[in-house]
Amino acid sequence: MIKVAPSMLAADYLNLGSEIDKVIASGADVLHYDVMDGTFVQNISFGQEILKKVSKKPIDVDVHLMIQNPEKQIKSFAEAGAKYITVHQEAAGFGLKDTLKKIREYGCLAGVSVKPYTMVSSLKEVIHDVDMILIMTVEPGKGGQKLIPFTVDKVKEVYRMCREEGVSPIIEVDGGVGMETAHLVTEAGADMLVAGSAFFKAEDPKAFVEALKKMPTPAE
């Protein structure tokens, strides 16, 4: 079954506690926590101190580091309560393999992400070192964008590459995911969906999550 990860980026920041409770009540699997540094992406978002509060809630937290030099921040986010930590291939560069190893050493699941215009073939050298691959289906750094159509093919490529290499990391998709687009990426191979605006604007968040979890997969 598809997993759903509502993104805090689209929540009401003045009522984060109740917004997280809404996520938990909806039956979502994971809370997606975007960290932006104003350098790798233009905006600045949440840090470790907020995560310490968030991680006390009864839901796993998926930390997406959209930051330069992510290796310097692994320890602090792990200690703040992250279950998953995802770094960008574009930000980690030649140190990507060591950074992924470091994430696992701190007891977290290791993820790697690529922007829409980065070739997914660049992930082949670390495909055996990751627990999750996050395909950005919009340009990272800002919520509420529409899914870029060609990124669906990138999900298919990652799915195919994983099968060829005999590995089965979680394939996560982030950007423009809603009722109209979710089936496109799940049919392509995605099995975890990050939903921000679509979740928090839904009239019935629980029904929304249940519908996403039933989206078709490649085997269907």
Short mmCIF file of C-alpha atoms in Angstrom, two decimals:
data_model
loop_
_atom_site.label_atom_id
_atom_site.label_comp_id
_atom_site.label_asym_id
_atom_site.label_seq_id
_atom_site.Cartn_x
_atom_site.Cartn_y
_atom_site.Cartn_z
CA MET A 1 0.00 0.00 0.00
CA ILE A 2 1.14 3.53 -0.77
CA LYS A 3 2.50 5.55 2.17
CA VAL A 4 1.49 9.18 2.65
CA ALA A 5 3.72 11.91 4.10
CA PRO A 6 1.99 15.29 4.60
CA SER A 7 4.45 18.18 4.42
CA MET A 8 4.73 20.65 7.28
CA LEU A 9 5.74 23.27 4.76
CA ALA A 10 2.06 23.75 3.88
CA ALA A 11 0.80 23.76 7.48
CA ASP A 12 -0.47 26.74 9.47
CA TYR A 13 2.72 27.82 11.25
CA LEU A 14 0.79 29.57 14.04
CA ASN A 15 -0.91 26.28 14.93
CA LEU A 16 1.72 23.63 14.24
CA GLY A 17 0.72 21.44 17.17
CA SER A 18 -2.88 21.07 16.01
CA GLU A 19 -1.75 20.72 12.40
CA ILE A 20 0.48 17.78 13.33
CA ASP A 21 -2.40 16.27 15.31
CA LYS A 22 -4.46 16.56 12.10
CA VAL A 23 -1.78 14.60 10.24
CA ILE A 24 -1.77 11.87 12.88
CA ALA A 25 -5.57 11.66 12.99
CA SER A 26 -5.70 11.30 9.20
CA GLY A 27 -3.84 8.00 9.30
CA ALA A 28 -0.83 9.35 7.39
CA ASP A 29 2.32 7.28 7.76
CA VAL A 30 5.03 9.91 8.07
CA LEU A 31 5.39 13.65 8.65
CA HIS A 32 7.57 15.31 6.01
CA TYR A 33 9.83 18.02 7.45
CA ASP A 34 11.50 20.32 4.93
CA VAL A 35 14.71 22.05 6.03
CA MET A 36 15.84 24.97 3.85
CA ASP A 37 18.95 27.09 4.37
CA GLY A 38 18.43 30.03 2.03
CA THR A 39 21.48 28.93 0.04
CA PHE A 40 20.76 25.59 -1.64
CA VAL A 41 17.22 26.92 -2.09
CA GLN A 42 16.03 30.49 -1.78
CA ASN A 43 13.77 30.14 1.25
CA ILE A 44 14.54 29.36 4.89
CA SER A 45 12.34 27.02 6.91
CA PHE A 46 12.50 24.85 10.02
CA GLY A 47 15.50 23.86 12.13
CA GLN A 48 16.49 21.38 14.82
CA GLU A 49 14.76 23.06 17.76
CA ILE A 50 11.30 22.79 16.19
CA LEU A 51 12.05 19.19 15.18
CA LYS A 52 12.74 18.32 18.83
CA LYS A 53 9.16 19.33 19.61
CA VAL A 54 7.68 17.71 16.52
CA SER A 55 9.44 14.38 17.11
CA LYS A 56 7.69 14.00 20.46
CA LYS A 57 4.46 13.40 18.57
CA PRO A 58 3.55 9.73 17.80
CA ILE A 59 4.54 9.77 14.13
CA ASP A 60 7.82 9.15 12.29
CA VAL A 61 9.48 12.26 10.87
CA ASP A 62 11.01 12.34 7.40
CA VAL A 63 13.61 15.13 7.33
CA HIS A 64 14.40 16.49 3.86
CA LEU A 65 17.60 18.54 4.00
CA MET A 66 17.56 21.11 1.21
CA ILE A 67 20.84 22.57 2.42
CA GLN A 68 24.46 22.96 1.39
CA ASN A 69 27.04 20.82 3.23
CA PRO A 70 24.41 18.47 4.67
CA GLU A 71 27.09 16.26 6.24
CA LYS A 72 27.62 18.94 8.90
CA GLN A 73 24.02 18.68 10.09
CA ILE A 74 23.37 14.93 10.17
CA LYS A 75 24.20 14.44 13.84
CA SER A 76 22.05 17.31 15.06
CA PHE A 77 18.97 16.29 13.08
CA ALA A 78 19.36 12.65 14.07
CA GLU A 79 19.57 13.64 17.72
CA ALA A 80 16.56 15.94 17.28
CA GLY A 81 14.40 12.93 16.39
CA ALA A 82 14.51 12.27 12.64
CA LYS A 83 13.56 8.76 11.49
CA TYR A 84 14.52 9.41 7.85
CA ILE A 85 17.15 11.90 6.70
CA THR A 86 17.35 12.74 3.00
CA VAL A 87 20.13 14.77 1.42
CA HIS A 88 20.44 16.12 -2.10
CA GLN A 89 22.86 14.58 -4.55
CA GLU A 90 23.52 18.09 -5.86
CA ALA A 91 24.48 19.40 -2.40
CA ALA A 92 26.48 16.42 -1.11
CA GLY A 93 28.55 16.04 -4.28
CA PHE A 94 31.51 13.69 -4.10
CA GLY A 95 30.88 13.16 -0.39
CA LEU A 96 27.43 11.66 -0.95
CA LYS A 97 28.37 8.06 -0.14
CA ASP A 98 30.07 9.06 3.11
CA THR A 99 27.10 11.26 4.07
CA LEU A 100 24.66 8.41 3.54
CA LYS A 101 26.85 6.14 5.64
CA LYS A 102 26.87 8.78 8.38
CA ILE A 103 23.07 8.96 8.39
CA ARG A 104 22.85 5.22 9.00
CA GLU A 105 25.54 5.35 11.67
CA TYR A 106 23.32 7.72 13.63
CA GLY A 107 20.46 5.24 13.46
CA CYS A 108 18.35 6.90 10.77
CA LEU A 109 17.17 5.66 7.40
CA ALA A 110 19.22 7.25 4.63
CA GLY A 111 17.65 8.99 1.66
CA VAL A 112 18.98 10.74 -1.41
CA SER A 113 17.10 13.28 -3.51
CA VAL A 114 17.50 14.83 -6.95
CA LYS A 115 16.01 17.96 -8.47
CA PRO A 116 13.85 17.74 -11.61
CA TYR A 117 16.68 18.51 -14.01
CA THR A 118 19.28 16.22 -12.41
CA MET A 119 19.77 12.89 -14.20
CA VAL A 120 18.69 9.97 -12.02
CA SER A 121 21.53 7.90 -13.45
CA SER A 122 23.75 9.90 -11.10
CA LEU A 123 22.27 7.85 -8.25
CA LYS A 124 23.42 4.50 -9.53
CA GLU A 125 26.69 4.61 -7.59
CA VAL A 126 24.82 4.93 -4.26
CA ILE A 127 21.72 2.89 -5.00
CA HIS A 128 22.92 0.12 -2.68
CA ASP A 129 23.56 2.63 0.12
CA VAL A 130 20.10 4.17 0.45
CA ASP A 131 16.83 3.30 2.14
CA MET A 132 14.89 5.91 0.17
CA ILE A 133 15.13 7.81 -3.11
CA LEU A 134 13.23 11.10 -3.28
CA ILE A 135 12.35 12.40 -6.72
CA MET A 136 11.48 16.09 -6.73
CA THR A 137 8.62 16.65 -9.14
CA VAL A 138 8.87 20.43 -8.69
CA GLU A 139 11.82 22.72 -8.12
CA PRO A 140 12.66 22.46 -4.40
CA GLY A 141 12.25 25.39 -2.05
CA LYS A 142 8.64 26.47 -2.37
CA GLY A 143 5.30 24.81 -1.71
CA GLY A 144 2.15 24.90 -3.83
CA GLN A 145 3.77 24.24 -7.21
CA LYS A 146 2.33 22.07 -9.98
CA LEU A 147 3.90 18.72 -10.78
CA ILE A 148 6.31 18.95 -13.74
CA PRO A 149 5.05 16.32 -16.24
CA PHE A 150 8.43 14.98 -17.41
CA THR A 151 9.38 14.04 -13.85
CA VAL A 152 6.98 11.10 -14.04
CA ASP A 153 9.43 9.47 -16.45
CA LYS A 154 12.19 10.01 -13.89
CA VAL A 155 10.18 8.02 -11.35
CA LYS A 156 9.82 5.23 -13.92
CA GLU A 157 13.57 5.30 -14.55
CA VAL A 158 14.39 5.03 -10.84
CA TYR A 159 11.90 2.20 -10.41
CA ARG A 160 13.43 0.33 -13.33
CA MET A 161 17.00 0.98 -12.13
CA CYS A 162 16.20 -0.34 -8.67
CA ARG A 163 14.73 -3.53 -10.09
CA GLU A 164 17.76 -4.04 -12.34
CA GLU A 165 20.11 -3.58 -9.37
CA GLY A 166 18.08 -5.90 -7.15
CA VAL A 167 17.28 -3.28 -4.50
CA SER A 168 13.98 -1.94 -3.19
CA PRO A 169 14.38 1.40 -1.46
CA ILE A 170 11.31 3.51 -0.81
CA ILE A 171 10.65 5.68 -3.86
CA GLU A 172 9.27 8.96 -2.59
CA VAL A 173 7.82 11.78 -4.69
CA ASP A 174 7.53 15.39 -3.58
CA GLY A 175 5.86 18.21 -5.46
CA GLY A 176 2.39 18.88 -6.82
CA VAL A 177 0.94 15.61 -5.52
CA GLY A 178 -2.85 15.60 -5.21
CA MET A 179 -5.86 13.55 -6.25
CA GLU A 180 -5.37 14.43 -9.92
CA THR A 181 -1.67 13.59 -10.11
CA ALA A 182 -0.97 10.90 -7.49
CA HIS A 183 -1.87 7.99 -9.77
CA LEU A 184 0.67 9.15 -12.35
CA VAL A 185 3.59 8.73 -9.97
CA THR A 186 2.35 5.59 -8.18
CA GLU A 187 1.80 3.84 -11.52
CA ALA A 188 5.38 4.89 -12.36
CA GLY A 189 6.72 3.24 -9.19
CA ALA A 190 6.45 5.70 -6.32
CA ASP A 191 5.39 4.19 -3.00
CA MET A 192 5.56 7.22 -0.69
CA LEU A 193 3.78 10.46 -1.54
CA VAL A 194 4.58 13.84 -0.02
CA ALA A 195 1.46 15.99 -0.08
CA GLY A 196 1.52 19.54 1.24
CA SER A 197 -1.11 21.97 0.03
CA ALA A 198 -3.43 19.21 -1.17
CA PHE A 199 -3.48 17.62 2.29
CA PHE A 200 -3.87 20.74 4.41
CA LYS A 201 -6.53 22.20 2.10
CA ALA A 202 -8.52 18.97 1.92
CA GLU A 203 -12.05 19.15 3.35
CA ASP A 204 -11.58 15.65 4.75
CA PRO A 205 -7.86 14.91 5.35
CA LYS A 206 -8.54 11.32 6.41
CA ALA A 207 -10.49 10.55 3.23
CA PHE A 208 -7.73 12.22 1.22
CA VAL A 209 -5.05 10.01 2.82
CA GLU A 210 -7.15 6.87 2.36
CA ALA A 211 -7.62 7.68 -1.33
CA LEU A 212 -3.90 8.21 -1.88
CA LYS A 213 -3.07 4.93 -0.17
CA LYS A 214 -5.27 3.11 -2.68
CA MET A 215 -3.61 4.59 -5.75
CA PRO A 216 -2.58 1.99 -8.39
CA THR A 217 0.95 0.61 -8.49
CA PRO A 218 3.02 -0.79 -11.40
CA ALA A 219 2.04 -4.35 -10.50
CA GLU A 220 -1.61 -3.47 -11.00
#
